[in-house]
CSV table of C-alpha atoms and ligand atoms in Angstrom, one decimal:
chain,number,residue,atom,x,y,z
R,1013,MET,CA,-2.7,23.7,-2.4
R,1014,LYS,CA,-4.2,22.5,1.2
R,1015,ILE,CA,-3.6,18.6,1.3
R,1016,LEU,CA,-4.3,15.8,3.9
R,1017,VAL,CA,-2.1,12.4,4.1
R,1018,THR,CA,-3.6,9.9,7.1
R,1019,GLY,CA,-0.5,7.4,7.9
R,1020,GLY,CA,2.5,9.6,7.1
R,1021,GLY,CA,3.8,7.8,9.2
R,1022,GLY,CA,3.7,4.6,7.9
R,1023,PHE,CA,5.7,3.2,4.9
R,1024,VAL,CA,3.9,3.2,2.2
R,1025,GLY,CA,2.7,7.3,3.6
R,1026,ALA,CA,6.3,8.0,4.7
R,1027,ARG,CA,7.6,7.9,1.0
R,1028,LEU,CA,4.2,9.5,-0.6
R,1029,ALA,CA,4.8,12.5,1.6
R,1030,ARG,CA,8.8,12.9,1.4
R,1031,GLU,CA,7.4,13.0,-2.9
R,1032,LEU,CA,5.0,15.0,-2.7
R,1033,LEU,CA,7.1,17.9,-1.1
R,1034,GLN,CA,9.8,16.8,-3.6
R,1035,ARG,CA,8.1,18.1,-6.2
R,1036,GLY,CA,6.0,21.1,-5.2
R,1037,GLN,CA,2.8,20.4,-6.2
R,1038,LEU,CA,-0.6,18.3,-8.3
R,1039,MET,CA,-2.5,18.8,-11.1
R,1040,GLY,CA,0.0,22.4,-11.1
R,1041,ARG,CA,-0.7,23.8,-8.6
R,1042,PRO,CA,1.7,24.8,-5.7
R,1043,ILE,CA,1.9,22.2,-2.6
R,1044,THR,CA,1.4,24.9,0.5
R,1045,GLU,CA,0.4,22.9,3.3
R,1046,LEU,CA,0.5,18.8,3.3
R,1047,ALA,CA,-0.7,18.1,6.7
R,1048,ILE,CA,0.4,14.1,7.7
R,1049,ALA,CA,-2.3,12.6,10.2
R,1050,ASP,CA,-0.8,9.6,12.0
R,1051,GLN,CA,-1.2,7.7,14.7
R,1052,ALA,CA,2.9,7.6,14.9
R,1053,PRO,CA,5.4,9.9,14.0
R,1054,PRO,CA,6.5,10.9,10.8
R,1055,PRO,CA,10.2,10.5,9.8
R,1056,ALA,CA,12.7,13.7,10.6
R,1057,ASP,CA,12.8,14.7,7.4
R,1058,LEU,CA,9.0,15.7,6.7
R,1059,LEU,CA,9.1,16.8,10.2
R,1060,ALA,CA,11.5,19.7,9.2
R,1061,ASP,CA,10.3,20.8,6.6
R,1062,ALA,CA,7.8,24.1,7.3
R,1063,ARG,CA,5.0,22.4,4.4
R,1064,VAL,CA,4.2,19.9,7.2
R,1065,LYS,CA,1.6,20.4,9.7
R,1066,VAL,CA,2.1,16.9,12.2
R,1067,HIS,CA,-1.8,15.8,14.0
R,1068,ILE,CA,-0.5,12.6,15.7
R,1069,GLY,CA,-3.1,11.0,17.1
R,1070,THR,CA,-5.6,8.0,16.6
R,1071,LEU,CA,-8.0,8.6,12.9
R,1072,LEU,CA,-10.9,9.5,15.8
R,1073,ALA,CA,-9.4,11.6,17.5
R,1074,GLN,CA,-8.7,14.3,14.7
R,1075,ALA,CA,-12.3,15.1,13.6
R,1076,PRO,CA,-11.9,19.0,13.5
R,1077,LEU,CA,-8.7,17.9,11.9
R,1078,PHE,CA,-10.5,16.4,8.9
R,1079,ALA,CA,-13.5,19.5,8.7
R,1080,SER,CA,-11.1,22.4,8.4
R,1081,GLY,CA,-10.7,22.0,4.7
R,1082,PHE,CA,-8.4,19.9,2.3
R,1083,ASP,CA,-8.0,20.5,-1.8
R,1084,GLY,CA,-6.9,17.5,-1.3
R,1085,VAL,CA,-6.9,14.3,1.0
R,1086,PHE,CA,-4.5,11.1,0.6
R,1087,HIS,CA,-6.2,8.4,3.2
R,1088,LEU,CA,-3.6,5.0,3.7
R,1089,ALA,CA,-3.6,5.0,7.5
R,1090,SER,CA,-4.7,1.0,8.1
R,1091,ALA,CA,-4.7,-1.5,10.5
R,1092,VAL,CA,-3.1,-4.5,8.3
R,1093,SER,CA,-4.1,-7.9,7.6
R,1094,GLY,CA,-2.4,-9.5,11.4
R,1095,GLU,CA,-3.7,-6.8,13.1
R,1096,CYS,CA,-7.0,-6.9,12.1
R,1097,GLU,CA,-7.5,-11.2,12.2
R,1098,LEU,CA,-5.8,-10.6,15.8
R,1099,ASP,CA,-8.9,-7.5,17.1
R,1100,PHE,CA,-11.8,-7.7,15.6
R,1101,GLU,CA,-13.0,-4.1,16.9
R,1102,LEU,CA,-9.2,-2.8,16.3
R,1103,GLY,CA,-10.1,-3.4,12.5
R,1104,LEU,CA,-13.8,-1.7,12.1
R,1105,ARG,CA,-12.3,1.9,14.9
R,1106,SER,CA,-8.7,1.4,12.5
R,1107,ASN,CA,-10.6,0.8,8.8
R,1108,LEU,CA,-13.9,1.3,9.2
R,1109,ASP,CA,-15.0,3.9,11.6
R,1110,SER,CA,-12.5,6.2,10.8
R,1111,THR,CA,-12.2,6.3,7.5
R,1112,ARG,CA,-16.4,6.7,8.2
R,1113,LEU,CA,-15.2,10.0,10.3
R,1114,LEU,CA,-13.0,11.4,7.5
R,1115,LEU,CA,-15.1,11.3,5.0
R,1116,ASP,CA,-17.6,13.0,7.5
R,1117,GLY,CA,-15.9,16.3,8.5
R,1118,LEU,CA,-14.6,16.4,4.8
R,1119,ARG,CA,-18.4,16.2,4.0
R,1120,GLN,CA,-18.7,18.7,6.2
R,1121,ALA,CA,-16.2,20.6,4.8
R,1122,GLY,CA,-18.7,21.2,1.7
R,1123,ASN,CA,-15.2,22.4,-0.8
R,1124,THR,CA,-15.3,18.5,-2.8
R,1125,PRO,CA,-11.6,17.6,-1.7
R,1126,ARG,CA,-10.2,15.2,-4.3
R,1127,LEU,CA,-9.2,11.6,-2.7
R,1128,VAL,CA,-7.3,8.5,-3.1
R,1129,PHE,CA,-8.1,6.0,-0.5
R,1130,SER,CA,-5.6,2.8,-0.6
R,1131,SER,CA,-7.1,-0.2,-1.3
R,1132,SER,CA,-6.7,-3.3,-1.3
R,1133,VAL,CA,-5.7,-6.1,-3.3
R,1134,ALA,CA,-6.7,-8.8,-0.5
R,1135,VAL,CA,-10.5,-7.3,-1.0
R,1136,PHE,CA,-10.1,-11.3,-3.5
R,1137,GLY,CA,-9.9,-13.9,-2.5
R,1138,PRO,CA,-11.7,-17.6,-3.0
R,1139,ASP,CA,-15.8,-18.4,-2.4
R,1140,ALA,CA,-17.1,-21.6,-2.6
R,1141,SER,CA,-19.7,-19.4,-5.5
R,1142,ASN,CA,-16.6,-17.3,-6.9
R,1143,PRO,CA,-12.8,-19.2,-7.1
R,1144,LEU,CA,-10.6,-16.7,-8.1
R,1145,PRO,CA,-9.4,-17.0,-10.9
R,1146,ASP,CA,-5.5,-16.4,-12.2
R,1147,ARG,CA,-5.3,-12.5,-12.1
R,1148,VAL,CA,-8.0,-10.3,-10.4
R,1149,GLY,CA,-9.1,-8.0,-13.0
R,1150,ASP,CA,-10.9,-4.8,-12.8
R,1151,LEU,CA,-13.8,-6.5,-13.1
R,1152,THR,CA,-13.3,-9.5,-11.3
R,1153,LEU,CA,-16.1,-10.1,-8.2
R,1154,PRO,CA,-14.3,-9.4,-4.3
R,1155,SER,CA,-15.3,-11.5,-1.8
R,1156,PRO,CA,-12.9,-11.1,1.0
R,1157,GLN,CA,-11.7,-13.6,3.0
R,1158,THR,CA,-10.2,-11.3,6.2
R,1159,SER,CA,-11.5,-8.7,8.3
R,1160,TYR,CA,-8.7,-6.6,6.5
R,1161,GLY,CA,-10.2,-7.0,2.6
R,1162,THR,CA,-14.1,-6.7,4.2
R,1163,HIS,CA,-13.1,-2.6,5.8
R,1164,LYS,CA,-11.0,-1.7,2.8
R,1165,LEU,CA,-13.9,-3.5,0.5
R,1166,MET,CA,-16.4,-1.3,2.6
R,1167,CYS,CA,-14.3,2.0,1.9
R,1168,GLU,CA,-14.3,1.7,-1.3
R,1169,TYR,CA,-17.5,1.6,-1.6
R,1170,LEU,CA,-18.3,4.6,0.9
R,1171,ILE,CA,-16.0,6.1,-1.0
R,1172,ALA,CA,-18.1,6.1,-4.4
R,1173,ASP,CA,-21.2,6.5,-2.4
R,1174,TYR,CA,-19.7,10.1,-0.8
R,1175,THR,CA,-18.6,10.5,-4.9
R,1176,ARG,CA,-21.6,9.7,-6.8
R,1177,LYS,CA,-23.8,11.8,-4.1
R,1178,GLY,CA,-20.7,15.2,-4.4
R,1179,TYR,CA,-19.2,15.2,-1.4
R,1180,LEU,CA,-15.9,14.3,-2.6
R,1181,ASP,CA,-14.5,13.6,-5.9
R,1182,GLY,CA,-13.0,10.0,-4.4
R,1183,ARG,CA,-11.0,7.0,-6.2
R,1184,SER,CA,-9.8,4.0,-4.2
R,1185,ALA,CA,-6.4,2.7,-5.8
R,1186,ARG,CA,-6.1,-1.5,-4.9
R,1187,LEU,CA,-2.5,-1.6,-3.7
R,1188,MET,CA,-0.8,-4.5,-4.6
R,1189,THR,CA,2.2,-6.1,-2.4
R,1190,VAL,CA,4.9,-2.9,-1.9
R,1191,CYS,CA,8.1,-5.0,-1.8
R,1192,VAL,CA,10.7,-4.9,-1.0
R,1193,ARG,CA,9.6,-2.9,2.6
R,1194,PRO,CA,12.4,-1.6,5.1
R,1195,GLY,CA,13.3,-2.4,8.4
R,1196,ARG,CA,11.4,-5.4,10.4
R,1197,PRO,CA,9.2,-7.8,9.4
R,1198,ASN,CA,5.7,-6.8,10.9
R,1199,GLY,CA,2.1,-7.8,11.7
R,1200,ALA,CA,1.2,-8.8,8.0
R,1201,ALA,CA,1.3,-11.9,6.3
R,1202,SER,CA,2.0,-11.0,3.7
R,1203,SER,CA,5.8,-10.2,5.1
R,1204,PHE,CA,7.6,-13.1,4.4
R,1205,PHE,CA,7.7,-11.0,0.4
R,1206,SER,CA,9.9,-8.5,1.7
R,1207,GLY,CA,11.8,-10.8,4.1
R,1208,ILE,CA,13.1,-13.2,2.2
R,1209,ILE,CA,14.7,-9.7,0.5
R,1210,ARG,CA,15.3,-7.2,3.2
R,1211,GLU,CA,17.4,-10.3,5.9
R,1212,PRO,CA,19.4,-11.8,3.5
R,1213,LEU,CA,20.8,-8.7,2.2
R,1214,ALA,CA,21.4,-7.9,6.0
R,1215,GLY,CA,23.1,-10.7,6.2
R,1216,ILE,CA,20.1,-12.8,8.3
R,1217,GLU,CA,19.4,-16.1,8.0
R,1218,THR,CA,15.4,-16.1,7.0
R,1219,THR,CA,13.0,-18.5,5.7
R,1220,CYS,CA,10.4,-18.7,3.6
R,1221,PRO,CA,7.0,-20.5,4.6
R,1222,VAL,CA,5.4,-20.8,1.2
R,1223,ASP,CA,7.1,-24.0,-2.3
R,1224,ALA,CA,8.9,-21.9,-5.1
R,1225,ASP,CA,5.8,-22.1,-7.1
R,1226,VAL,CA,3.8,-20.4,-4.8
R,1227,THR,CA,3.2,-17.0,-7.4
R,1228,HIS,CA,2.2,-12.8,-5.7
R,1229,PRO,CA,1.2,-9.8,-7.1
R,1230,VAL,CA,3.7,-7.2,-5.7
R,1231,ALA,CA,4.9,-3.4,-6.3
R,1232,SER,CA,8.1,-2.1,-6.1
R,1233,PRO,CA,7.5,1.7,-2.8
R,1234,ALA,CA,8.3,4.5,-5.9
R,1235,SER,CA,5.8,2.7,-8.5
R,1236,THR,CA,2.9,2.6,-5.6
R,1237,VAL,CA,3.7,6.3,-4.8
R,1238,ARG,CA,3.6,7.1,-9.3
R,1239,CYS,CA,0.1,5.5,-9.2
R,1240,LEU,CA,-0.8,6.8,-5.7
R,1241,ILE,CA,-0.3,10.1,-7.5
R,1242,THR,CA,-1.9,9.8,-11.0
R,1243,VAL,CA,-4.5,8.2,-9.8
R,1244,PHE,CA,-5.3,11.0,-8.3
R,1245,GLU,CA,-4.3,13.8,-10.9
R,1246,ALA,CA,-6.4,11.7,-13.3
R,1247,SER,CA,-9.9,13.8,-14.2
R,1248,PRO,CA,-13.0,11.6,-13.5
R,1249,GLU,CA,-13.3,11.1,-16.7
R,1250,ALA,CA,-10.1,9.5,-17.7
R,1251,LEU,CA,-10.6,6.9,-14.8
R,1252,GLY,CA,-14.3,5.7,-16.3
R,1253,GLY,CA,-16.0,4.7,-13.5
R,1254,ARG,CA,-16.4,5.9,-9.7
R,1255,LEU,CA,-15.4,1.9,-8.7
R,1256,ALA,CA,-12.1,1.1,-7.4
R,1257,ILE,CA,-8.5,0.2,-10.0
R,1258,ASN,CA,-6.2,-2.4,-9.5
R,1259,LEU,CA,-2.5,-0.7,-8.9
R,1260,PRO,CA,-0.9,-2.6,-11.6
R,1261,ALA,CA,1.7,-6.5,-10.4
R,1262,LEU,CA,4.3,-7.7,-11.3
R,1263,ASN,CA,3.1,-11.2,-10.8
R,1264,VAL,CA,5.8,-13.2,-10.0
R,1265,ARG,CA,6.7,-17.0,-8.2
R,1266,VAL,CA,9.0,-17.3,-5.1
R,1267,GLY,CA,11.8,-19.4,-7.2
R,1268,ASP,CA,11.7,-16.5,-8.9
R,1269,MET,CA,11.5,-13.9,-6.7
R,1270,LEU,CA,14.6,-15.6,-4.7
R,1271,GLN,CA,17.3,-16.2,-8.1
R,1272,ALA,CA,16.6,-12.3,-8.3
R,1273,LEU,CA,18.7,-11.9,-5.2
R,1274,GLN,CA,20.7,-14.2,-6.0
R,1275,ASP,CA,21.3,-12.5,-10.1
R,1276,VAL,CA,21.6,-9.3,-8.3
R,1277,ALA,CA,23.7,-10.5,-4.6
R,1278,GLY,CA,25.3,-13.2,-4.7
R,1279,PRO,CA,24.0,-16.3,-4.0
R,1280,GLN,CA,25.9,-16.5,-1.1
R,1281,VAL,CA,22.9,-13.6,-0.2
R,1282,ARG,CA,20.4,-15.9,-1.9
R,1283,GLN,CA,22.2,-18.8,0.4
R,1284,ARG,CA,21.1,-17.2,3.7
R,1285,VAL,CA,17.6,-18.4,2.1
R,1286,ARG,CA,15.5,-22.0,3.7
R,1287,PHE,CA,12.5,-23.3,2.4
R,1288,GLU,CA,10.8,-24.0,5.5
R,1289,ARG,CA,7.1,-25.1,5.0
R,1290,ASP,CA,4.5,-23.3,7.6
R,1291,ALA,CA,1.3,-24.7,6.9
R,1292,ARG,CA,-1.1,-21.4,9.1
R,1293,ILE,CA,0.8,-19.0,6.5
R,1294,ALA,CA,0.5,-21.6,3.2
R,1295,ALA,CA,-2.8,-21.6,4.3
R,1296,ILE,CA,-3.3,-17.8,4.2
R,1297,VAL,CA,-1.4,-17.6,1.0
R,1298,ALA,CA,-3.7,-20.0,-1.3
R,1299,GLY,CA,-6.6,-18.3,-0.3
R,1300,TRP,CA,-5.2,-15.3,-2.0
R,1301,ALA,CA,-4.8,-14.3,-6.0
R,1302,ARG,CA,-2.1,-15.4,-7.8
R,1303,GLY,CA,-1.8,-12.7,-10.0
R,1304,ALA,CA,-3.3,-9.5,-11.2
R,1305,SER,CA,-4.0,-7.0,-14.1
R,1306,ALA,CA,-4.0,-3.7,-13.8
R,1307,GLU,CA,-6.3,-2.2,-17.5
R,1308,ARG,CA,-8.1,1.0,-15.9
R,1309,ALA,CA,-4.5,1.9,-14.5
R,1310,GLN,CA,-2.4,0.9,-17.7
R,1311,ALA,CA,-5.1,3.2,-19.6
R,1312,LEU,CA,-4.4,5.7,-17.1
R,1313,GLY,CA,-0.1,5.4,-18.3
R,1314,LEU,CA,0.3,3.6,-16.0
R,1315,ARG,CA,3.0,-0.1,-16.0
R,1316,PRO,CA,4.4,-2.5,-13.2
R,1317,ASP,CA,7.5,-2.3,-12.4
R,1318,ALA,CA,10.0,-3.7,-15.2
R,1319,SER,CA,11.5,-7.1,-13.2
R,1320,PHE,CA,12.3,-7.9,-9.8
R,1321,HIS,CA,15.8,-7.8,-10.4
R,1322,ALA,CA,14.8,-3.6,-10.6
R,1323,ILE,CA,12.3,-4.3,-7.9
R,1324,ILE,CA,15.7,-5.4,-5.7
R,1325,GLU,CA,18.2,-3.1,-7.3
R,1326,GLN,CA,15.3,0.0,-5.5
R,1327,TYR,CA,16.0,-1.1,-2.5
R,1328,ILE,CA,19.7,-1.3,-2.6
R,1329,ALA,CA,20.3,2.4,-4.0
R,1330,ASP,CA,17.0,3.4,-1.3
R,1331,MET,CA,19.4,2.3,1.4
R,1332,ARG,CA,22.7,3.1,1.0
R,1333,ALA,CA,21.4,6.2,-0.6
R,1334,ALA,CA,20.1,6.3,3.4
R,1335,GLY,CA,22.8,5.2,5.1
R,1336,LEU,CA,22.2,1.7,5.8
R,1337,GLN,CA,24.9,0.2,4.0
R,1338,ALA,CA,26.2,-1.7,7.4
R,1339,SER,CA,22.3,-2.3,9.2
R,1340,ALA,CA,20.0,-2.9,6.0
R,1341,LEU,CA,22.7,-3.8,3.5
R,1342,GLY,CA,25.9,-5.7,5.7
R,1343,GLY,CA,25.7,-9.4,3.7
R,1344,LEU,CA,26.3,-7.8,0.9
R,1345,PRO,CA,29.5,-9.5,-0.7
R,1346,SER,CA,32.5,-6.6,-0.3
H,870,NAD,N1,3.0,-1.8,2.0
H,870,NAD,C1,1.9,-2.9,1.7
H,870,NAD,O1,1.9,-4.0,1.0
H,870,NAD,C2,0.1,-2.6,1.7
H,870,NAD,C3,-0.3,-3.5,0.1
H,870,NAD,C4,-2.3,-3.1,0.0
H,870,NAD,C5,-3.0,-2.1,0.9
H,870,NAD,N2,-1.8,-1.1,1.2
H,870,NAD,C6,-2.5,0.1,2.2
H,870,NAD,O2,-1.9,1.4,2.0
H,870,NAD,C7,-1.6,1.4,3.2
H,870,NAD,C8,0.0,2.0,3.4
H,870,NAD,O3,0.5,0.3,3.8
H,870,NAD,P1,1.6,0.3,4.7
H,870,NAD,O4,2.5,-0.8,4.1
H,870,NAD,O5,2.7,2.1,4.6
H,870,NAD,O6,1.3,0.8,5.9
H,870,NAD,P2,2.5,1.0,6.8
H,870,NAD,O7,2.0,0.2,8.6
H,870,NAD,O8,3.4,0.8,7.4
H,870,NAD,O9,1.3,2.4,7.5
H,870,NAD,C9,-0.1,2.3,8.4
H,870,NAD,C10,0.4,4.3,9.2
H,870,NAD,O10,-1.2,3.9,9.0
H,870,NAD,C11,-0.9,4.9,10.7
H,870,NAD,N3,-2.8,3.6,11.9
H,870,NAD,C12,-2.7,3.0,11.7
H,870,NAD,N4,-4.1,2.9,12.2
H,870,NAD,C13,-4.2,3.7,12.8
H,870,NAD,C14,-5.3,4.5,12.7
H,870,NAD,N5,-6.7,4.3,14.0
H,870,NAD,N6,-4.8,6.3,13.1
H,870,NAD,C15,-4.1,7.1,13.1
H,870,NAD,N7,-3.3,6.2,12.3
H,870,NAD,C16,-2.7,4.9,12.0
H,870,NAD,C17,-0.1,3.6,11.3
H,870,NAD,O11,0.9,4.0,12.8
H,870,NAD,C18,1.4,3.7,10.6
H,870,NAD,O12,2.0,4.8,10.6
H,870,NAD,C19,-2.3,1.1,4.7
H,870,NAD,O13,-3.2,1.3,3.3
H,870,NAD,C20,-2.6,-0.2,3.1
H,870,NAD,O14,-3.9,-0.9,3.8
H,870,NAD,C21,-0.3,-0.9,1.5
């Protein structure tokens, strides 16, 4: 199978590419080529695999690649929410125009490839006419309150329509906030959900900009990647419709995230997080889903992470496996 991963240089995309290479097959067919299209280079271990072909540059410059005949596509490249709010044109180009170009390339190739699009829980938001329920479900009416969420929703509908027309076999999976994101904080307003775990584990003092009672739907990177692959492999009949599906969420209170940190890493680590309300972030978060349900993903056999403790333990194990104990886990008691 010839597979394309857009955004394969990013957090979820690189992990997905690694998992695909390790499995070596999708739907029982060997992966012979894994193309990565990203404006940033992927990690060295991916570059070293002979099956990987890297295409560096913006997606808008990759039209010939998209029309070159892929059997399967994971479309993850995207500008993040904060970036799209700061730069309206960038959001349109990166998230809407690029997706249109990709879909048209696949249509031109004419082989009806299977495609999974990484949509987001950010398609949901409160509107005066459509208040948010406590948990957003597969069939909650999306009313995005950001450009990012709007583009994700537009792409979901484009993919459903290209699928209806038989140009591709597309499906959109709404990712929950993926925690714990390694490395440096990014431009997403949700960045602190990872920061309040990652920074204290590294020995760095940090602040939590929202109250302990805020709840949020999260998922680990391993669970997210597993879900993306399962959604790819599901037959159209098993999916049961072309509309986007929510991926499973662990709906967790910020106070319980910090309690889990204390349970896993000890009170000294927990004490590195101080509550310091940031009115701007708190207002953005107040417009987000407080929790999510995922009945359709559940019907595919997908489940949320077992606990937030397990999510933190996964991050610690990943950092150890990557040899990053000193930098990422320097705050753990010896
Ligand atoms: N991480 C989360 O919590 C989360 C939550 C919901 C949805 N998602 C979605 O999942 C996907 C992956 O998220 P992530 O956390 O890995 O993001 P990321 O920012 O780590 O990776 C995205 C990648 O896309 C690339 N990219 C962005 N614009 C591009 C363009 N115009 N041309 C080429 N490459 C471009 C970036 O260089 C980056 O490597 C995204 O579509 C994101 O919107 C993520």
